[in-house]
Amino acid sequence: MDTDLLKTFLEVARTRHFGKAAENLYLTRSAVSFRVKQLESVLGVELFERQRNNIKPTSAGERMLIHAEAILTAWERAKQDISLSREQSMQLALGMAPNVWSAYMQGALKSMLHGMPDVALRTEELPHNVMGRQLLGRTLDMMISFDAPQQDELDAVKLGEVSLCLVSSAGALSLEQATAVPYVKVNWGTVFNIQHAKEFAFLPIPVMHTGSAAIALEFILDTPATAFLPRNMVTDLLASGRLHLVDNARELTRSLYLGYWGENDRLDIIRVAARLLSEAATHNEALAKHSEQ
């Protein structure tokens, strides 16, 4: 199987357009069409419904998306495994849910790598359901998410908690005053949405919804507004006065979980990684409490 065929198939599926896929892949439109036809010929099925300005995967194409992603991920992992340096004896593939990096891993990753100098790490940001699928498909070794994996075959360890605080770039505000300031809502998942609906339903209709804490932070630093952001992400900005905690706004928390397949042949090193990440979480929580005093 030519991996270029799979890459082209995925790009067409993503853009829903042969011309746009050709631009992104630096190919001609005819070359993209030829590759897709080649793949369809190999598989013996049509992968796309071709209508004018409406290219969409067939039911076979939808099923092929999962396999194409898994094959390319496995191939990249194989290439990296083979090219490990003399000092590195093993590779770990780690998937992170959106916002895990800014909320937690940015500081924890350094501790993890220092504690496992003989391990090469490959990281990806992926949706929760994709990570669970890749753990079972053996293309991921670990996943870190705000929700534990739901599959019975997977195990989970709670790493710690992330504190989300309501911050303002419009100066020091009381909770009542915050209702008159634009609000940016970050998607911190179902548990957060339930807590938010119970305790902060009075906040104004968001001027922006986003799944990225980094985008929310950049926005409120440019435009006076409020948002729930991880305390460790805004500690320095609070200290410098660029951001302010909204007075009397209770912090909301999200638990972080590390998920893995219990029969993974890298289980010993996965457990070491879990311990190092848990220790990093404890350390970060202690620093956050110290900064409050």
PDB file of N, CA, C and O in Angstrom, residues 162-214:
ATOM      1  N   VAL A 162      -7.109  20.088  37.719  1.00  0.00           N
ATOM      2  CA  VAL A 162      -6.768  21.397  37.160  1.00  0.00           C
ATOM      3  C   VAL A 162      -7.762  22.412  37.702  1.00  0.00           C
ATOM      4  O   VAL A 162      -8.980  22.209  37.618  1.00  0.00           O
ATOM      5  N   SER A 163      -7.249  23.490  38.281  1.00  0.00           N
ATOM      6  CA  SER A 163      -8.114  24.548  38.802  1.00  0.00           C
ATOM      7  C   SER A 163      -8.387  25.573  37.708  1.00  0.00           C
ATOM      8  O   SER A 163      -7.454  26.100  37.092  1.00  0.00           O
ATOM      9  N   LEU A 164      -9.646  25.832  37.474  1.00  0.00           N
ATOM     10  CA  LEU A 164     -10.066  26.810  36.463  1.00  0.00           C
ATOM     11  C   LEU A 164     -10.618  28.030  37.188  1.00  0.00           C
ATOM     12  O   LEU A 164     -11.574  27.922  37.959  1.00  0.00           O
ATOM     13  N   CYS A 165     -10.002  29.170  36.955  1.00  0.00           N
ATOM     14  CA  CYS A 165     -10.441  30.378  37.663  1.00  0.00           C
ATOM     15  C   CYS A 165     -10.971  31.399  36.663  1.00  0.00           C
ATOM     16  O   CYS A 165     -10.514  31.494  35.521  1.00  0.00           O
ATOM     17  N   LEU A 166     -11.957  32.160  37.116  1.00  0.00           N
ATOM     18  CA  LEU A 166     -12.536  33.203  36.280  1.00  0.00           C
ATOM     19  C   LEU A 166     -11.645  34.436  36.362  1.00  0.00           C
ATOM     20  O   LEU A 166     -11.475  35.021  37.440  1.00  0.00           O
ATOM     21  N   VAL A 167     -11.046  34.789  35.241  1.00  0.00           N
ATOM     22  CA  VAL A 167     -10.110  35.917  35.200  1.00  0.00           C
ATOM     23  C   VAL A 167     -10.646  37.019  34.313  1.00  0.00           C
ATOM     24  O   VAL A 167     -11.440  36.785  33.399  1.00  0.00           O
ATOM     25  N   SER A 168     -10.177  38.233  34.601  1.00  0.00           N
ATOM     26  CA  SER A 168     -10.632  39.420  33.884  1.00  0.00           C
ATOM     27  C   SER A 168      -9.442  40.201  33.346  1.00  0.00           C
ATOM     28  O   SER A 168      -8.427  40.352  34.025  1.00  0.00           O
ATOM     29  N   SER A 169      -9.596  40.674  32.118  1.00  0.00           N
ATOM     30  CA  SER A 169      -8.608  41.604  31.563  1.00  0.00           C
ATOM     31  C   SER A 169      -9.172  43.016  31.534  1.00  0.00           C
ATOM     32  O   SER A 169      -8.591  43.918  30.944  1.00  0.00           O
ATOM     33  N   ALA A 170     -10.323  43.187  32.206  1.00  0.00           N
ATOM     34  CA  ALA A 170     -10.980  44.497  32.257  1.00  0.00           C
ATOM     35  C   ALA A 170     -10.773  45.159  33.608  1.00  0.00           C
ATOM     36  O   ALA A 170     -11.568  46.001  34.032  1.00  0.00           O
ATOM     37  N   GLY A 171      -9.704  44.772  34.306  1.00  0.00           N
ATOM     38  CA  GLY A 171      -9.431  45.316  35.630  1.00  0.00           C
ATOM     39  C   GLY A 171     -10.019  44.442  36.718  1.00  0.00           C
ATOM     40  O   GLY A 171     -10.636  43.406  36.454  1.00  0.00           O
ATOM     41  N   ALA A 172      -9.824  44.863  37.956  1.00  0.00           N
ATOM     42  CA  ALA A 172     -10.360  44.114  39.097  1.00  0.00           C
ATOM     43  C   ALA A 172     -11.877  44.253  39.123  1.00  0.00           C
ATOM     44  O   ALA A 172     -12.410  45.369  39.110  1.00  0.00           O
ATOM     45  N   LEU A 173     -12.576  43.124  39.150  1.00  0.00           N
ATOM     46  CA  LEU A 173     -14.034  43.134  39.097  1.00  0.00           C
ATOM     47  C   LEU A 173     -14.619  42.266  40.194  1.00  0.00           C
ATOM     48  O   LEU A 173     -14.028  41.252  40.590  1.00  0.00           O
ATOM     49  N   SER A 174     -15.801  42.653  40.654  1.00  0.00           N
ATOM     50  CA  SER A 174     -16.580  41.754  41.498  1.00  0.00           C
ATOM     51  C   SER A 174     -17.352  40.833  40.563  1.00  0.00           C
ATOM     52  O   SER A 174     -17.447  41.070  39.351  1.00  0.00           O
ATOM     53  N   LEU A 175     -17.924  39.785  41.131  1.00  0.00           N
ATOM     54  CA  LEU A 175     -18.692  38.851  40.319  1.00  0.00           C
ATOM     55  C   LEU A 175     -19.891  39.551  39.686  1.00  0.00           C
ATOM     56  O   LEU A 175     -20.249  39.287  38.525  1.00  0.00           O
ATOM     57  N   GLU A 176     -20.490  40.474  40.426  1.00  0.00           N
ATOM     58  CA  GLU A 176     -21.624  41.234  39.880  1.00  0.00           C
ATOM     59  C   GLU A 176     -21.184  42.118  38.725  1.00  0.00           C
ATOM     60  O   GLU A 176     -21.868  42.206  37.693  1.00  0.00           O
ATOM     61  N   GLN A 177     -20.027  42.775  38.863  1.00  0.00           N
ATOM     62  CA  GLN A 177     -19.533  43.628  37.787  1.00  0.00           C
ATOM     63  C   GLN A 177     -19.164  42.832  36.543  1.00  0.00           C
ATOM     64  O   GLN A 177     -19.252  43.340  35.421  1.00  0.00           O
ATOM     65  N   ALA A 178     -18.770  41.577  36.740  1.00  0.00           N
ATOM     66  CA  ALA A 178     -18.370  40.734  35.599  1.00  0.00           C
ATOM     67  C   ALA A 178     -19.532  40.461  34.654  1.00  0.00           C
ATOM     68  O   ALA A 178     -19.325  40.153  33.478  1.00  0.00           O
ATOM     69  N   THR A 179     -20.759  40.605  35.140  1.00  0.00           N
ATOM     70  CA  THR A 179     -21.915  40.359  34.277  1.00  0.00           C
ATOM     71  C   THR A 179     -22.061  41.429  33.200  1.00  0.00           C
ATOM     72  O   THR A 179     -22.780  41.228  32.226  1.00  0.00           O
ATOM     73  N   ALA A 180     -21.375  42.558  33.384  1.00  0.00           N
ATOM     74  CA  ALA A 180     -21.462  43.644  32.402  1.00  0.00           C
ATOM     75  C   ALA A 180     -20.274  43.642  31.433  1.00  0.00           C
ATOM     76  O   ALA A 180     -20.141  44.538  30.604  1.00  0.00           O
ATOM     77  N   VAL A 181     -19.397  42.637  31.549  1.00  0.00           N
ATOM     78  CA  VAL A 181     -18.185  42.560  30.730  1.00  0.00           C
ATOM     79  C   VAL A 181     -18.316  41.393  29.757  1.00  0.00           C
ATOM     80  O   VAL A 181     -18.871  40.351  30.117  1.00  0.00           O
ATOM     81  N   PRO A 182     -17.826  41.526  28.522  1.00  0.00           N
ATOM     82  CA  PRO A 182     -17.878  40.399  27.583  1.00  0.00           C
ATOM     83  C   PRO A 182     -17.253  39.138  28.173  1.00  0.00           C
ATOM     84  O   PRO A 182     -16.256  39.196  28.895  1.00  0.00           O
ATOM     85  N   TYR A 183     -17.844  38.015  27.838  1.00  0.00           N
ATOM     86  CA  TYR A 183     -17.414  36.732  28.401  1.00  0.00           C
ATOM     87  C   TYR A 183     -17.038  35.770  27.282  1.00  0.00           C
ATOM     88  O   TYR A 183     -17.745  35.659  26.275  1.00  0.00           O
ATOM     89  N   VAL A 184     -15.902  35.091  27.451  1.00  0.00           N
ATOM     90  CA  VAL A 184     -15.448  34.070  26.502  1.00  0.00           C
ATOM     91  C   VAL A 184     -15.595  32.715  27.172  1.00  0.00           C
ATOM     92  O   VAL A 184     -15.023  32.490  28.240  1.00  0.00           O
ATOM     93  N   LYS A 185     -16.346  31.809  26.560  1.00  0.00           N
ATOM     94  CA  LYS A 185     -16.544  30.495  27.166  1.00  0.00           C
ATOM     95  C   LYS A 185     -15.647  29.463  26.497  1.00  0.00           C
ATOM     96  O   LYS A 185     -15.722  29.234  25.288  1.00  0.00           O
ATOM     97  N   VAL A 186     -14.787  28.855  27.320  1.00  0.00           N
ATOM     98  CA  VAL A 186     -13.908  27.787  26.854  1.00  0.00           C
ATOM     99  C   VAL A 186     -14.605  26.450  27.125  1.00  0.00           C
ATOM    100  O   VAL A 186     -15.193  26.249  28.184  1.00  0.00           O
ATOM    101  N   ASN A 187     -14.539  25.553  26.165  1.00  0.00           N
ATOM    102  CA  ASN A 187     -15.165  24.242  26.337  1.00  0.00           C
ATOM    103  C   ASN A 187     -14.251  23.343  27.166  1.00  0.00           C
ATOM    104  O   ASN A 187     -13.285  22.779  26.666  1.00  0.00           O
ATOM    105  N   TRP A 188     -14.583  23.208  28.449  1.00  0.00           N
ATOM    106  CA  TRP A 188     -13.812  22.345  29.343  1.00  0.00           C
ATOM    107  C   TRP A 188     -14.513  21.015  29.572  1.00  0.00           C
ATOM    108  O   TRP A 188     -14.202  20.303  30.521  1.00  0.00           O
ATOM    109  N   GLY A 189     -15.481  20.686  28.733  1.00  0.00           N
ATOM    110  CA  GLY A 189     -16.113  19.375  28.810  1.00  0.00           C
ATOM    111  C   GLY A 189     -17.441  19.370  29.541  1.00  0.00           C
ATOM    112  O   GLY A 189     -17.908  20.388  30.071  1.00  0.00           O
ATOM    113  N   THR A 190     -18.057  18.197  29.578  1.00  0.00           N
ATOM    114  CA  THR A 190     -19.413  18.045  30.102  1.00  0.00           C
ATOM    115  C   THR A 190     -19.506  18.383  31.588  1.00  0.00           C
ATOM    116  O   THR A 190     -20.435  19.088  32.016  1.00  0.00           O
ATOM    117  N   VAL A 191     -18.562  17.898  32.387  1.00  0.00           N
ATOM    118  CA  VAL A 191     -18.607  18.146  33.833  1.00  0.00           C
ATOM    119  C   VAL A 191     -18.527  19.648  34.109  1.00  0.00           C
ATOM    120  O   VAL A 191     -19.279  20.186  34.938  1.00  0.00           O
ATOM    121  N   PHE A 192     -17.628  20.335  33.409  1.00  0.00           N
ATOM    122  CA  PHE A 192     -17.517  21.780  33.583  1.00  0.00           C
ATOM    123  C   PHE A 192     -18.814  22.471  33.182  1.00  0.00           C
ATOM    124  O   PHE A 192     -19.285  23.386  33.885  1.00  0.00           O
ATOM    125  N   ASN A 193     -19.406  22.059  32.078  1.00  0.00           N
ATOM    126  CA  ASN A 193     -20.639  22.702  31.601  1.00  0.00           C
ATOM    127  C   ASN A 193     -21.765  22.553  32.621  1.00  0.00           C
ATOM    128  O   ASN A 193     -22.572  23.472  32.808  1.00  0.00           O
ATOM    129  N   ILE A 194     -21.820  21.408  33.293  1.00  0.00           N
ATOM    130  CA  ILE A 194     -22.850  21.198  34.315  1.00  0.00           C
ATOM    131  C   ILE A 194     -22.614  22.134  35.501  1.00  0.00           C
ATOM    132  O   ILE A 194     -23.539  22.803  35.989  1.00  0.00           O
ATOM    133  N   GLN A 195     -21.355  22.195  35.978  1.00  0.00           N
ATOM    134  CA  GLN A 195     -21.021  23.100  37.082  1.00  0.00           C
ATOM    135  C   GLN A 195     -21.294  24.550  36.691  1.00  0.00           C
ATOM    136  O   GLN A 195     -21.838  25.338  37.478  1.00  0.00           O
ATOM    137  N   HIS A 196     -20.895  24.890  35.488  1.00  0.00           N
ATOM    138  CA  HIS A 196     -21.054  26.259  34.988  1.00  0.00           C
ATOM    139  C   HIS A 196     -22.527  26.657  34.947  1.00  0.00           C
ATOM    140  O   HIS A 196     -22.903  27.764  35.350  1.00  0.00           O
ATOM    141  N   ALA A 197     -23.374  25.732  34.469  1.00  0.00           N
ATOM    142  CA  ALA A 197     -24.807  26.026  34.363  1.00  0.00           C
ATOM    143  C   ALA A 197     -25.440  26.223  35.738  1.00  0.00           C
ATOM    144  O   ALA A 197     -26.365  27.030  35.903  1.00  0.00           O
ATOM    145  N   LYS A 198     -24.931  25.507  36.741  1.00  0.00           N
ATOM    146  CA  LYS A 198     -25.486  25.620  38.086  1.00  0.00           C
ATOM    147  C   LYS A 198     -25.060  26.904  38.786  1.00  0.00           C
ATOM    148  O   LYS A 198     -25.851  27.538  39.487  1.00  0.00           O
ATOM    149  N   GLU A 199     -23.783  27.304  38.597  1.00  0.00           N
ATOM    150  CA  GLU A 199     -23.232  28.388  39.406  1.00  0.00           C
ATOM    151  C   GLU A 199     -22.978  29.695  38.661  1.00  0.00           C
ATOM    152  O   GLU A 199     -22.870  30.750  39.293  1.00  0.00           O
ATOM    153  N   PHE A 200     -22.895  29.626  37.339  1.00  0.00           N
ATOM    154  CA  PHE A 200     -22.518  30.840  36.605  1.00  0.00           C
ATOM    155  C   PHE A 200     -23.443  31.114  35.414  1.00  0.00           C
ATOM    156  O   PHE A 200     -23.037  31.738  34.435  1.00  0.00           O
ATOM    157  N   ALA A 201     -24.689  30.665  35.538  1.00  0.00           N
ATOM    158  CA  ALA A 201     -25.650  30.893  34.454  1.00  0.00           C
ATOM    159  C   ALA A 201     -25.938  32.377  34.245  1.00  0.00           C
ATOM    160  O   ALA A 201     -26.405  32.783  33.178  1.00  0.00           O
ATOM    161  N   PHE A 202     -25.652  33.201  35.253  1.00  0.00           N
ATOM    162  CA  PHE A 202     -25.928  34.647  35.170  1.00  0.00           C
ATOM    163  C   PHE A 202     -24.887  35.398  34.340  1.00  0.00           C
ATOM    164  O   PHE A 202     -25.071  36.582  34.033  1.00  0.00           O
ATOM    165  N   LEU A 203     -23.772  34.748  33.996  1.00  0.00           N
ATOM    166  CA  LEU A 203     -22.775  35.427  33.166  1.00  0.00           C
ATOM    167  C   LEU A 203     -23.378  35.728  31.800  1.00  0.00           C
ATOM    168  O   LEU A 203     -24.282  35.025  31.330  1.00  0.00           O
ATOM    169  N   PRO A 204     -22.916  36.775  31.133  1.00  0.00           N
ATOM    170  CA  PRO A 204     -23.523  37.151  29.853  1.00  0.00           C
ATOM    171  C   PRO A 204     -23.345  36.087  28.772  1.00  0.00           C
ATOM    172  O   PRO A 204     -22.463  35.211  28.888  1.00  0.00           O
ATOM    173  N   ILE A 205     -24.173  36.152  27.761  1.00  0.00           N
ATOM    174  CA  ILE A 205     -24.026  35.244  26.615  1.00  0.00           C
ATOM    175  C   ILE A 205     -22.629  35.440  26.033  1.00  0.00           C
ATOM    176  O   ILE A 205     -22.202  36.567  25.795  1.00  0.00           O
ATOM    177  N   PRO A 206     -21.871  34.374  25.861  1.00  0.00           N
ATOM    178  CA  PRO A 206     -20.484  34.529  25.408  1.00  0.00           C
ATOM    179  C   PRO A 206     -20.363  35.248  24.072  1.00  0.00           C
ATOM    180  O   PRO A 206     -21.144  35.000  23.147  1.00  0.00           O
ATOM    181  N   VAL A 207     -19.379  36.121  23.999  1.00  0.00           N
ATOM    182  CA  VAL A 207     -19.079  36.759  22.716  1.00  0.00           C
ATOM    183  C   VAL A 207     -18.317  35.787  21.825  1.00  0.00           C
ATOM    184  O   VAL A 207     -18.246  35.958  20.610  1.00  0.00           O
ATOM    185  N   MET A 208     -17.756  34.746  22.456  1.00  0.00           N
ATOM    186  CA  MET A 208     -17.040  33.734  21.693  1.00  0.00           C
ATOM    187  C   MET A 208     -17.040  32.420  22.467  1.00  0.00           C
ATOM    188  O   MET A 208     -16.841  32.407  23.675  1.00  0.00           O
ATOM    189  N   HIS A 209     -17.283  31.327  21.748  1.00  0.00           N
ATOM    190  CA  HIS A 209     -17.062  29.980  22.275  1.00  0.00           C
ATOM    191  C   HIS A 209     -15.800  29.439  21.624  1.00  0.00           C
ATOM    192  O   HIS A 209     -15.585  29.626  20.431  1.00  0.00           O
ATOM    193  N   THR A 210     -14.980  28.751  22.378  1.00  0.00           N
ATOM    194  CA  THR A 210     -13.770  28.166  21.805  1.00  0.00           C
ATOM    195  C   THR A 210     -13.379  26.898  22.551  1.00  0.00           C
ATOM    196  O   THR A 210     -13.643  26.764  23.751  1.00  0.00           O
ATOM    197  N   GLY A 211     -12.770  25.980  21.830  1.00  0.00           N
ATOM    198  CA  GLY A 211     -12.238  24.782  22.457  1.00  0.00           C
ATOM    199  C   GLY A 211     -10.791  24.936  22.862  1.00  0.00           C
ATOM    200  O   GLY A 211     -10.181  23.997  23.368  1.00  0.00           O
ATOM    201  N   SER A 212     -10.234  26.129  22.656  1.00  0.00           N
ATOM    202  CA  SER A 212      -8.808  26.358  22.925  1.00  0.00           C
ATOM    203  C   SER A 212      -8.614  27.412  24.003  1.00  0.00           C
ATOM    204  O   SER A 212      -9.015  28.568  23.844  1.00  0.00           O
ATOM    205  N   ALA A 213      -7.961  27.007  25.091  1.00  0.00           N
ATOM    206  CA  ALA A 213      -7.643  27.970  26.147  1.00  0.00           C
ATOM    207  C   ALA A 213      -6.661  29.022  25.645  1.00  0.00           C
ATOM    208  O   ALA A 213      -6.722  30.188  26.050  1.00  0.00           O
ATOM    209  N   ALA A 214      -5.748  28.620  24.762  1.00  0.00           N
ATOM    210  CA  ALA A 214      -4.769  29.565  24.220  1.00  0.00           C
ATOM    211  C   ALA A 214      -5.442  30.660  23.411  1.00  0.00           C
ATOM    212  O   ALA A 214      -5.076  31.843  23.492  1.00  0.00           O
TER     213      ALA A 214
END
